PDB file of C-alpha atoms in Angstrom:
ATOM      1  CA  UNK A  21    -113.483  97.171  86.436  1.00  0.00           C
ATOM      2  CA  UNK A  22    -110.748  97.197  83.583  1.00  0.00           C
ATOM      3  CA  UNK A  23    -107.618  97.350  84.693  1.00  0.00           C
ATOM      4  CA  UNK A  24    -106.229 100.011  82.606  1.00  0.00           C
ATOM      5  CA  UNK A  25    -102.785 101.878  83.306  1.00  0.00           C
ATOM      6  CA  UNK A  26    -102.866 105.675  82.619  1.00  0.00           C
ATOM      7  CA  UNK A  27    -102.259 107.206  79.325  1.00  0.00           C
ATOM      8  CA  UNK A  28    -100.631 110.812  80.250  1.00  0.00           C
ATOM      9  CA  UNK A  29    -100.347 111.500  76.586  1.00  0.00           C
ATOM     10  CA  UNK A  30    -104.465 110.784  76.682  1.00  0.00           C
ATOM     11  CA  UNK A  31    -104.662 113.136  79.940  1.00  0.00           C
ATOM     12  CA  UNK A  32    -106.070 109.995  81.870  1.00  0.00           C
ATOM     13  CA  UNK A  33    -107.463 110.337  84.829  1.00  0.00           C
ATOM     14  CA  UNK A  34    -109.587 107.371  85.752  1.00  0.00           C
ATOM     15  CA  UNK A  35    -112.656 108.059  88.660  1.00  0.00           C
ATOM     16  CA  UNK A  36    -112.120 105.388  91.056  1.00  0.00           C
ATOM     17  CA  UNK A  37    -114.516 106.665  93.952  1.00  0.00           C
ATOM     18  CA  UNK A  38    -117.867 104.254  93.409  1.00  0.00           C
ATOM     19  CA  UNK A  39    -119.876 106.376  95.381  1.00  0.00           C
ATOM     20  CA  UNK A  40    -119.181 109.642  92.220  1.00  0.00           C
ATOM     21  CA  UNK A  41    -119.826 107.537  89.893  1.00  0.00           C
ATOM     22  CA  UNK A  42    -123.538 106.439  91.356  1.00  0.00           C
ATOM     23  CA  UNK A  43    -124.072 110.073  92.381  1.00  0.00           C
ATOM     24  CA  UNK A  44    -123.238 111.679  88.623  1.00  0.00           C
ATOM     25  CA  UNK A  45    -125.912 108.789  87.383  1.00  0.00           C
ATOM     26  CA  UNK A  46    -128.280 109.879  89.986  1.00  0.00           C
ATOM     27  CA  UNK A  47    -128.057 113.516  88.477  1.00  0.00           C
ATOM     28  CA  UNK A  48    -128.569 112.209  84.944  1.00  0.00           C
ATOM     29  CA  UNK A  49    -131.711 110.307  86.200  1.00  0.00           C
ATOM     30  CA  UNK A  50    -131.314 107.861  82.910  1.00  0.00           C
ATOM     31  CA  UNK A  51    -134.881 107.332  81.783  1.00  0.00           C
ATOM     32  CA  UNK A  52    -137.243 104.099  80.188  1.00  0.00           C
ATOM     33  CA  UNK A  53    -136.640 104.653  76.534  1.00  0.00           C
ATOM     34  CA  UNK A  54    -133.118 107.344  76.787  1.00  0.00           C
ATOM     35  CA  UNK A  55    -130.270 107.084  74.356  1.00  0.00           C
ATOM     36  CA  UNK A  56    -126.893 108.059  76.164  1.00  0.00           C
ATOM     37  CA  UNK A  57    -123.276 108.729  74.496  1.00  0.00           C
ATOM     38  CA  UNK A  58    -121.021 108.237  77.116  1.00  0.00           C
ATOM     39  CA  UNK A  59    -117.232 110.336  76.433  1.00  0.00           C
ATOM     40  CA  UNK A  60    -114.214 107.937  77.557  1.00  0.00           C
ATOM     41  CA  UNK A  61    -115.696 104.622  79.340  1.00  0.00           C
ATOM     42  CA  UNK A  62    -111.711 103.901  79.803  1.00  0.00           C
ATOM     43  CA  UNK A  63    -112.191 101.172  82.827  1.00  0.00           C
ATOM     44  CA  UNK A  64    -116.357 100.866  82.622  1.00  0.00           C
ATOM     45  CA  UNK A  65    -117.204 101.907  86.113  1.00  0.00           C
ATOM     46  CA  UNK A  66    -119.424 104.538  85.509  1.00  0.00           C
ATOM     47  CA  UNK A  67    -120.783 102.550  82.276  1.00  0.00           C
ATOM     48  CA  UNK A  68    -121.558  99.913  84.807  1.00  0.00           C
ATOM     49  CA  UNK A  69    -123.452 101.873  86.640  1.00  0.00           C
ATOM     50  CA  UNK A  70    -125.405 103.661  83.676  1.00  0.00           C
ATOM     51  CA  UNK A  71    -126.170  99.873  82.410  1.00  0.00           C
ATOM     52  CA  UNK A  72    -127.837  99.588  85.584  1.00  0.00           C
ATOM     53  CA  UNK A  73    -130.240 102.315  85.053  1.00  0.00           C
ATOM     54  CA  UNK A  74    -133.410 102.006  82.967  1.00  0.00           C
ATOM     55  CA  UNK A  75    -131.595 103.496  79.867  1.00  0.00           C
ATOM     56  CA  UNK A  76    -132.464 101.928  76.640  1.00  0.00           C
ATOM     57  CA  UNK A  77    -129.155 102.206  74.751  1.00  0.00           C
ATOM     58  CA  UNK A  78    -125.622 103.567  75.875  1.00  0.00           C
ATOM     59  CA  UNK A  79    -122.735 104.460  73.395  1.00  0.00           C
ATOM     60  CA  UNK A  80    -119.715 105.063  74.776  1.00  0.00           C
ATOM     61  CA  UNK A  81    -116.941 106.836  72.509  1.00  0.00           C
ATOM     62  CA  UNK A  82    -113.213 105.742  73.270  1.00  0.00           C
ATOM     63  CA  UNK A  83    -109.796 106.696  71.693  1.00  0.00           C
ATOM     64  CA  UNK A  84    -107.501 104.248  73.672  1.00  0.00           C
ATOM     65  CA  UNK A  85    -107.445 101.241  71.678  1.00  0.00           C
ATOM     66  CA  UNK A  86    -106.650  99.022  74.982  1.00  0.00           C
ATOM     67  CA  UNK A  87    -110.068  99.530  76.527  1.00  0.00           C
ATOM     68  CA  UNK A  88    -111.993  98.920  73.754  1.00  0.00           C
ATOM     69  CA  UNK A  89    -111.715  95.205  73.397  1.00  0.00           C
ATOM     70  CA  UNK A  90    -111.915  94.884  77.375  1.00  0.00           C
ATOM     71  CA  UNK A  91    -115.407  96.942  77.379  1.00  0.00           C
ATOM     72  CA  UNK A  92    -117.195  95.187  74.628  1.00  0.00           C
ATOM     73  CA  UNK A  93    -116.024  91.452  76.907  1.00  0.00           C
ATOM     74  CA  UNK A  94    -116.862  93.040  79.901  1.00  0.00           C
ATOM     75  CA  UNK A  95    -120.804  94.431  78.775  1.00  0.00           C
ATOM     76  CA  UNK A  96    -121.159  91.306  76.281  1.00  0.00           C
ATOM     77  CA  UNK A  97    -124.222  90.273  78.134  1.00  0.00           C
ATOM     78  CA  UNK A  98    -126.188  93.759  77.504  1.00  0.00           C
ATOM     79  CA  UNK A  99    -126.654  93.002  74.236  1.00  0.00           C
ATOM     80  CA  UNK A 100    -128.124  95.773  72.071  1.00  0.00           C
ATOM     81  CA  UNK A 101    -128.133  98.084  75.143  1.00  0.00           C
ATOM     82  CA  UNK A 102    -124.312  98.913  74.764  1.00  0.00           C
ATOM     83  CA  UNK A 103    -122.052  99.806  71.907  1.00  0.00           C
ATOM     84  CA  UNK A 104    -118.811 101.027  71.803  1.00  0.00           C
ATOM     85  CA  UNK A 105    -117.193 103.009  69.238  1.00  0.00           C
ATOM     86  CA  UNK A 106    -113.204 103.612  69.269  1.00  0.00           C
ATOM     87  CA  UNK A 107    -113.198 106.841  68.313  1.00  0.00           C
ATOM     88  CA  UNK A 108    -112.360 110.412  68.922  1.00  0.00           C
ATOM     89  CA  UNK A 109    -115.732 112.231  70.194  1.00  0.00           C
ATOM     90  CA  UNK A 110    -114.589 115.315  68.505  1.00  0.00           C
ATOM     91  CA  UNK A 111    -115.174 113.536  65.304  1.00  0.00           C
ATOM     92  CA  UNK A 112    -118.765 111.892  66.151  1.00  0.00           C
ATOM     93  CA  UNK A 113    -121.591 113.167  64.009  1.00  0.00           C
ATOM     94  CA  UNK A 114    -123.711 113.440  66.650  1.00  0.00           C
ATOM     95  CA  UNK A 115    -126.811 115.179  64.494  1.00  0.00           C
ATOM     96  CA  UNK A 116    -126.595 112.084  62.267  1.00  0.00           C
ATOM     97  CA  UNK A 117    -126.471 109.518  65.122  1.00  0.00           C
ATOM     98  CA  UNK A 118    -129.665 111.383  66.665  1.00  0.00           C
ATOM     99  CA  UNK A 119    -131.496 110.872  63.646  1.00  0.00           C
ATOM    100  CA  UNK A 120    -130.624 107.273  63.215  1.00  0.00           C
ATOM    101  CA  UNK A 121    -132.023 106.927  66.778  1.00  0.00           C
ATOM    102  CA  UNK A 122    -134.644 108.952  66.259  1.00  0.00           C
ATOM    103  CA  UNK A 123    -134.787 111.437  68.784  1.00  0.00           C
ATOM    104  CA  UNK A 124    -132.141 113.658  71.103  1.00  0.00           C
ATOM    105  CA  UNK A 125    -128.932 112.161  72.859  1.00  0.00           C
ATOM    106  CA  UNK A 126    -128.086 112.526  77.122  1.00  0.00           C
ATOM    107  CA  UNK A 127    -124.085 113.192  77.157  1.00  0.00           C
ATOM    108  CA  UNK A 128    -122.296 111.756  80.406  1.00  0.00           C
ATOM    109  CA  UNK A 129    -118.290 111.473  81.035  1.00  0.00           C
ATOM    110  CA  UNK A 130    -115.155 112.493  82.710  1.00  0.00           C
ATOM    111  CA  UNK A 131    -113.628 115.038  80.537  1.00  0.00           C
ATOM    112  CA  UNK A 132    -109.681 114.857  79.490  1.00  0.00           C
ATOM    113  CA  UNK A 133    -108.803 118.399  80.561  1.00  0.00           C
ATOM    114  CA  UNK A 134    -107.654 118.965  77.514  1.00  0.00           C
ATOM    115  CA  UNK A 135    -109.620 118.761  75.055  1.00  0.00           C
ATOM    116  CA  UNK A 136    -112.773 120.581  77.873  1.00  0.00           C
ATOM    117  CA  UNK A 137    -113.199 123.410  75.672  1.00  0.00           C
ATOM    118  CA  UNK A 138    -112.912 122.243  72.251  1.00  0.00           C
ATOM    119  CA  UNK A 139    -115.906 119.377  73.521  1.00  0.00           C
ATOM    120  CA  UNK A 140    -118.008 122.261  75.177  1.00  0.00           C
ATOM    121  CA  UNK A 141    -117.931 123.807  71.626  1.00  0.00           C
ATOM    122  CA  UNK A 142    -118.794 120.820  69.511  1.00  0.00           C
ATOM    123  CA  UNK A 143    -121.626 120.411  72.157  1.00  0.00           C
ATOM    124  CA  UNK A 144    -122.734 123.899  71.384  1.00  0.00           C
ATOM    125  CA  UNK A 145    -122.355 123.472  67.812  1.00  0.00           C
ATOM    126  CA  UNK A 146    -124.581 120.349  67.419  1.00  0.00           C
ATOM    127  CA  UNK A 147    -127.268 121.056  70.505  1.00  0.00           C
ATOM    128  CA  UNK A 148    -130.013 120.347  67.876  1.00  0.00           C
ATOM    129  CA  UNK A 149    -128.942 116.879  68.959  1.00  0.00           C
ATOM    130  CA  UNK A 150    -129.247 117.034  72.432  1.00  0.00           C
ATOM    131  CA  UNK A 151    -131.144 117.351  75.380  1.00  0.00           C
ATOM    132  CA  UNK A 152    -128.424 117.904  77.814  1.00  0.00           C
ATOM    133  CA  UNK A 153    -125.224 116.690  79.255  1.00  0.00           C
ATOM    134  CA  UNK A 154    -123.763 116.028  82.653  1.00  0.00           C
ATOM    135  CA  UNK A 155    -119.984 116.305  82.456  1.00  0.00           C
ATOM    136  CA  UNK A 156    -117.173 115.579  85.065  1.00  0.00           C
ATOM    137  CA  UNK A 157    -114.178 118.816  84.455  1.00  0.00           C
ATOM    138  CA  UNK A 158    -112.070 120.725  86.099  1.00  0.00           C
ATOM    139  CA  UNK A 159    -113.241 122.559  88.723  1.00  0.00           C
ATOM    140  CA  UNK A 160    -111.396 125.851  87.056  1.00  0.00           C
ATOM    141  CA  UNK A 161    -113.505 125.262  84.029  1.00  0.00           C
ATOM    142  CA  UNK A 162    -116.923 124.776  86.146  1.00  0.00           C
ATOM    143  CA  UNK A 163    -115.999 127.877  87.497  1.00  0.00           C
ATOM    144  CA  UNK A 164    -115.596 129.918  84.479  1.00  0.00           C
ATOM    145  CA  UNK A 165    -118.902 127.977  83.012  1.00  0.00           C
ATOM    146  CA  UNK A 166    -121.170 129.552  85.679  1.00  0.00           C
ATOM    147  CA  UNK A 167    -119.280 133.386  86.549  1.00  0.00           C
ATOM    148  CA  UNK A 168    -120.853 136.078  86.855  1.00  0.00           C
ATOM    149  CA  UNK A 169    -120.267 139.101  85.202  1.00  0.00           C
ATOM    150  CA  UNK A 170    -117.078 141.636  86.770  1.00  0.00           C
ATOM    151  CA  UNK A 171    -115.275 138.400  87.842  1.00  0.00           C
ATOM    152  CA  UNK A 172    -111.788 137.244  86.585  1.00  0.00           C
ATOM    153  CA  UNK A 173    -113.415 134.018  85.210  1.00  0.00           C
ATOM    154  CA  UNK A 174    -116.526 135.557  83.292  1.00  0.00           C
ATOM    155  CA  UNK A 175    -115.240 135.145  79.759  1.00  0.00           C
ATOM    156  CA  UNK A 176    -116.095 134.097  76.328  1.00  0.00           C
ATOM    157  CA  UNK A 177    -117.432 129.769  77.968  1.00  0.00           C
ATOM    158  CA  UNK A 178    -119.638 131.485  80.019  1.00  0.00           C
ATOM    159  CA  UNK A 179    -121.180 133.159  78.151  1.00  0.00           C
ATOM    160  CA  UNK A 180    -121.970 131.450  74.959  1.00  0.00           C
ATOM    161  CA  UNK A 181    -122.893 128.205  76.918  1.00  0.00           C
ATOM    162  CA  UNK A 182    -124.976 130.099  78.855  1.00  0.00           C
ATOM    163  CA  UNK A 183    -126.685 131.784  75.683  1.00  0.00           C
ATOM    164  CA  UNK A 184    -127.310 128.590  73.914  1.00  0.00           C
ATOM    165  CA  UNK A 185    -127.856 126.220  76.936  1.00  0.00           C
ATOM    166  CA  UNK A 186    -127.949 126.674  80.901  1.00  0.00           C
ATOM    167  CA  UNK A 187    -124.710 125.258  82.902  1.00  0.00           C
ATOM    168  CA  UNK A 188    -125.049 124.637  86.539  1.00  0.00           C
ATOM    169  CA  UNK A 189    -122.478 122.830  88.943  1.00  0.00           C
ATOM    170  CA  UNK A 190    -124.048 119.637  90.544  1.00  0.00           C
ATOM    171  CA  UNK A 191    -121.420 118.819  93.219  1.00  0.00           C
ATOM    172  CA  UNK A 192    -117.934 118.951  93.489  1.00  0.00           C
ATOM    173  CA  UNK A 193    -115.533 116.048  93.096  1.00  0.00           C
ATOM    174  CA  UNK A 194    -111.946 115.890  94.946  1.00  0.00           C
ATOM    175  CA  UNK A 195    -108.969 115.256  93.305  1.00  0.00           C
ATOM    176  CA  UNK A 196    -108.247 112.021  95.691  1.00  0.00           C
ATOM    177  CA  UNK A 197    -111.027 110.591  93.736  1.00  0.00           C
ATOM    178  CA  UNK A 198    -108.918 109.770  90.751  1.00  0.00           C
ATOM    179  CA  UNK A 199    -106.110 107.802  89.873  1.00  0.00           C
ATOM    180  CA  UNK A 200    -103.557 109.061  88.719  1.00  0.00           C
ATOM    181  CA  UNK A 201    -104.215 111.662  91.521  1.00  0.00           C
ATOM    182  CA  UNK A 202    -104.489 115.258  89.279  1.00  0.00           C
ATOM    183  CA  UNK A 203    -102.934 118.425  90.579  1.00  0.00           C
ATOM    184  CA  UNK A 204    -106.660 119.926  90.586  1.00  0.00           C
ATOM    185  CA  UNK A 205    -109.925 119.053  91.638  1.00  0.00           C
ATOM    186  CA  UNK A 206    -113.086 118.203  89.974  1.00  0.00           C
ATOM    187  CA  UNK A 207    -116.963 119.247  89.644  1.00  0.00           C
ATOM    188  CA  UNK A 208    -119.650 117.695  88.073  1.00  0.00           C
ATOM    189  CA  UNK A 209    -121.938 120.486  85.747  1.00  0.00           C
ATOM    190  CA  UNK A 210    -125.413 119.854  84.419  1.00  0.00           C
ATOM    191  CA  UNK A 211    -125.638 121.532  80.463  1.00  0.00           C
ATOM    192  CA  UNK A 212    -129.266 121.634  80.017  1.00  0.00           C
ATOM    193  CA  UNK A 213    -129.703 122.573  76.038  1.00  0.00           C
ATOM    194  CA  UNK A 214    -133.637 122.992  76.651  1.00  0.00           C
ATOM    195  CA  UNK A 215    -133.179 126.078  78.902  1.00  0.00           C
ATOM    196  CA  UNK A 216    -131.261 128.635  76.155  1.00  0.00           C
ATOM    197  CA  UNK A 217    -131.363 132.284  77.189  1.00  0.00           C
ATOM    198  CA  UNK A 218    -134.643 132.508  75.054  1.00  0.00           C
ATOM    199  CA  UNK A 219    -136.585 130.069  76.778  1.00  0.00           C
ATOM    200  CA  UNK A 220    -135.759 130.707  80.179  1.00  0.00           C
ATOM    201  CA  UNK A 221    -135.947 134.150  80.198  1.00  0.00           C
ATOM    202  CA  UNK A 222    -139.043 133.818  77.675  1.00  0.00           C
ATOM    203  CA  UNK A 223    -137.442 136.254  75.433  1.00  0.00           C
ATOM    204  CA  UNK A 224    -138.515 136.659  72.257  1.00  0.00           C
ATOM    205  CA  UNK A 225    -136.060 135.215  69.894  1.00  0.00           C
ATOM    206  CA  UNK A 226    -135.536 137.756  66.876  1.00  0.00           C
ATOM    207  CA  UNK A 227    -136.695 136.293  63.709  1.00  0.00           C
ATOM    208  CA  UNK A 228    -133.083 137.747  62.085  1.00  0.00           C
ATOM    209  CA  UNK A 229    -131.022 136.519  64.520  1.00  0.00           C
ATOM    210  CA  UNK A 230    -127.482 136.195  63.441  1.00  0.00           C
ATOM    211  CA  UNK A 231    -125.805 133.143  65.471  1.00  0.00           C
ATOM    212  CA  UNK A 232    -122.590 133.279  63.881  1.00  0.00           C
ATOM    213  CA  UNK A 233    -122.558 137.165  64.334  1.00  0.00           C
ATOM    214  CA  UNK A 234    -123.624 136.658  67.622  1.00  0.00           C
ATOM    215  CA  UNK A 235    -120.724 134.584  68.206  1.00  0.00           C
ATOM    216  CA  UNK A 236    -118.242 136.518  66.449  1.00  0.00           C
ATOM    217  CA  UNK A 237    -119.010 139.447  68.559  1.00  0.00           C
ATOM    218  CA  UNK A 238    -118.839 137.724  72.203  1.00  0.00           C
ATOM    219  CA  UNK A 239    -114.765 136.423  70.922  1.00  0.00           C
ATOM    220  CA  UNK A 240    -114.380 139.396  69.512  1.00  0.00           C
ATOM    221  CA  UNK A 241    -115.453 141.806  72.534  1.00  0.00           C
ATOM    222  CA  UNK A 242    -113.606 139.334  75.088  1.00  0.00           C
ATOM    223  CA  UNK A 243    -110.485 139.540  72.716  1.00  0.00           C
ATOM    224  CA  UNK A 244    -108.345 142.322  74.243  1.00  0.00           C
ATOM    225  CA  UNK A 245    -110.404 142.343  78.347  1.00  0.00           C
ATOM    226  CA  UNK A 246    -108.894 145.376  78.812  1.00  0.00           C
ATOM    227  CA  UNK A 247    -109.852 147.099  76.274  1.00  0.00           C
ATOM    228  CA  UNK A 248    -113.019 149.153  76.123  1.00  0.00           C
ATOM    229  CA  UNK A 249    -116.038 147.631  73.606  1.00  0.00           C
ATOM    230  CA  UNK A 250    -115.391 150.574  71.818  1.00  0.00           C
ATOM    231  CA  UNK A 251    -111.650 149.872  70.990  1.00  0.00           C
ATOM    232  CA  UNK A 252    -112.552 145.890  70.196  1.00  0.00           C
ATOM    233  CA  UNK A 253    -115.247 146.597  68.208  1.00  0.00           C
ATOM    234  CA  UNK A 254    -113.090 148.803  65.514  1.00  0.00           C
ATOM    235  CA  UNK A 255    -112.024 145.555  64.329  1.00  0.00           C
ATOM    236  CA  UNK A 256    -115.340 144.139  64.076  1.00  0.00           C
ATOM    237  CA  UNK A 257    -117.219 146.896  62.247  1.00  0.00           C
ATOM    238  CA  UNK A 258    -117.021 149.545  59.767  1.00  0.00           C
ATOM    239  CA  UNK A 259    -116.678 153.028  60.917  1.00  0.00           C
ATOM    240  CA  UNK A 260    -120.643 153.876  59.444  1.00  0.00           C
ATOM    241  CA  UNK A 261    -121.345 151.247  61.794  1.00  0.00           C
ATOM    242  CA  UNK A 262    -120.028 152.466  64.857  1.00  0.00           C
ATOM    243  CA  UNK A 263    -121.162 155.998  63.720  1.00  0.00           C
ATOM    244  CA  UNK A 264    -124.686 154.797  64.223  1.00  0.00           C
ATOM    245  CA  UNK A 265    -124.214 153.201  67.331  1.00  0.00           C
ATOM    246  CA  UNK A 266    -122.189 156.000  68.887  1.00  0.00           C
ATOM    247  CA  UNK A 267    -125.898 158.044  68.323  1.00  0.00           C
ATOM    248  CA  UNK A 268    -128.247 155.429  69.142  1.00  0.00           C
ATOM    249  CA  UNK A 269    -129.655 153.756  72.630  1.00  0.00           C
ATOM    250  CA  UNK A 270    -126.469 150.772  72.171  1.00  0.00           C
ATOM    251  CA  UNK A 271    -123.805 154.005  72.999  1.00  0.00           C
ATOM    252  CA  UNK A 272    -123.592 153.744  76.545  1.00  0.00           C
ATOM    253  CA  UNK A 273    -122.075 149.824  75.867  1.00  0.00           C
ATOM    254  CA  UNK A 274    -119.207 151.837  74.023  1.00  0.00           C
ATOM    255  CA  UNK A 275    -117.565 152.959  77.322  1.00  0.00           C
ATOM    256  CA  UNK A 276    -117.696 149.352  78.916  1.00  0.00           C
ATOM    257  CA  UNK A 277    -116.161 145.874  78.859  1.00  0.00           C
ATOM    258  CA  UNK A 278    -117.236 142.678  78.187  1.00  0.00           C
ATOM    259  CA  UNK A 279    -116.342 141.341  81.284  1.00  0.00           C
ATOM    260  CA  UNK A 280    -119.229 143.420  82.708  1.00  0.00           C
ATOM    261  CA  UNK A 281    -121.947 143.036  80.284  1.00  0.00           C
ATOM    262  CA  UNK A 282    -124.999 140.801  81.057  1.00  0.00           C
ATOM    263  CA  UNK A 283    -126.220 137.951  78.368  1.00  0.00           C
ATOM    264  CA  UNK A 284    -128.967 140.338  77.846  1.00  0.00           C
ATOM    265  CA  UNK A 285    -126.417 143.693  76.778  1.00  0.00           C
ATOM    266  CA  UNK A 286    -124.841 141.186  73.958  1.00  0.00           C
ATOM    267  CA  UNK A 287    -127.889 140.188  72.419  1.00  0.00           C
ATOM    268  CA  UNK A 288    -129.117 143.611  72.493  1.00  0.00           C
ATOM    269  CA  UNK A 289    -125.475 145.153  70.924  1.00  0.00           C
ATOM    270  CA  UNK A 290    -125.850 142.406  68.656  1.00  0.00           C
ATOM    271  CA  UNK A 291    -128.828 143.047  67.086  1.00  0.00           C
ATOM    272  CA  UNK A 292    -127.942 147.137  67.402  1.00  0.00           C
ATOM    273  CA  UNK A 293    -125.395 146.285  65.309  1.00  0.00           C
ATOM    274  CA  UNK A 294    -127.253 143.957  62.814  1.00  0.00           C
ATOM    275  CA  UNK A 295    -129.401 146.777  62.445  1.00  0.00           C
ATOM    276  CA  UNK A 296    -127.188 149.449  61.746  1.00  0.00           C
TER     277      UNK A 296
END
């Protein structure tokens, strides 16, 4: 283990508890033959564990410039197996670096909770990379990740990580587990890129599907909660639009929220409006 002192202005919180680290590598199940991008190695224990699994190479991206010296000394002996990059994973090209390996990427780490949403989006954004991703956050944000619809913490995460993966929360992990010892506790969730709405519910996709309209939609709809679809869609269509919807089989979202529509009513308002 690297003895590493906090960095508050990194929003370190180090997992000291062995036993988490062995159980989050037990959930990934590392495979004969996997390539795995670990976020933050900071002081190597759960890199030392995923070195011990059958995984045939590990990169591990880290921003504090202290560790990264101390990790590449301390995994010397793997060889080839282990690389470590000191960089921000926000900035990793992670379509490029699955082509150079030549097939999709596992993502494992303890997420700053900080930066939690901006790396759920990035994974979202560049899922043609991956296969799936097993992620140590806040417990808040695991929450939010797997609501259902009518609750407080159903929102915009939910469901466009639920649309373009599947998120389920593995186990939970208590804040006395860390050191510094956060205000919060912790949960392990499972991001499995291979189960999208379409293929789990074996929905047809449609062969005009808009992403980025899809997208824009879901922020848009969740931008004012209180306000009726309706009210937040005047700022997301033209008035012919909404004409046509107000007369066709979409109307009777027009009275709702977003907070209470299914994955399922979006794609289907989508495409209502994509045709209109």
């Amino acid at each position: 283990m690297i003895h590493l002192p906090a960095k508050k202005s990194l929003g370190q919180h180090f997992l000291v508890d062995s036993a988490k680290h062995k159980r989050i590598v037990d959930a990934l199940a590392p495979q004969a033959g996997d390539v795995v991008i670990e976020i933050g190695p900071g002081t190597g224990l759960l890199t030392q564990h995923l070195l011990a699994s059958p995984l045939n190479k590990l990169i591990a991206f880290e921003l504090d410039a202290r560790a990264v010296p101390e990790l590449r000394e301390m995994f010397y002996s793997f060889g080839t197996r282990f690389e470590v990059k000191e960089q921000d994973f926000l900035e990793a090209d992670l379509l490029g670096l699955a082509q150079n390996e030549g097939q999709k990427l596992r993502i494992v780490g303890n997420i700053p909770y900080y930066i939690t949403s901006p790396i759920l989006f990035k994974l979202i954004d560049e899922r043609e990379a991956l296969s799936d991703a097993h992620l140590l956050v806040q417990l808040e944000v695991a929450e939010r990740l797997t609501a259902k619809p009518s609750t407080k913490a159903y929102g915009i995460p939910t469901v466009l990580s639920n649309f373009f993966a599947e998120v389920t929360t593995l186990f939970k992990v208590p804040r006395g587990a860390f050191r510094p010892v956060p205000n919060v506790d912790s949960a392990v969730v499972k991001i499995d890129f291979a189960r999208d709405y379409f293929a789990r519910t074996g929905t047809p996709k449609p062969l005009d599907f808009d992403e980025a309209a899809f997208r824009k939609l879901v922020r848009g709809l969740f931008g004012m909660r209180r306000k009726t679809v309706r009210n937040n869609l005047k700022a997301l269509i033209s008035s012919e639009a909404m004409a046509q919807l107000e007369t066709g089989a979409s109307a009777r979202f027009l009275t709702a929220r977003a907070e209470e529509f299914s994955i399922a009513d979006f794609l289907e308002l989508a495409q209502a409006i994509h045709q209109s």
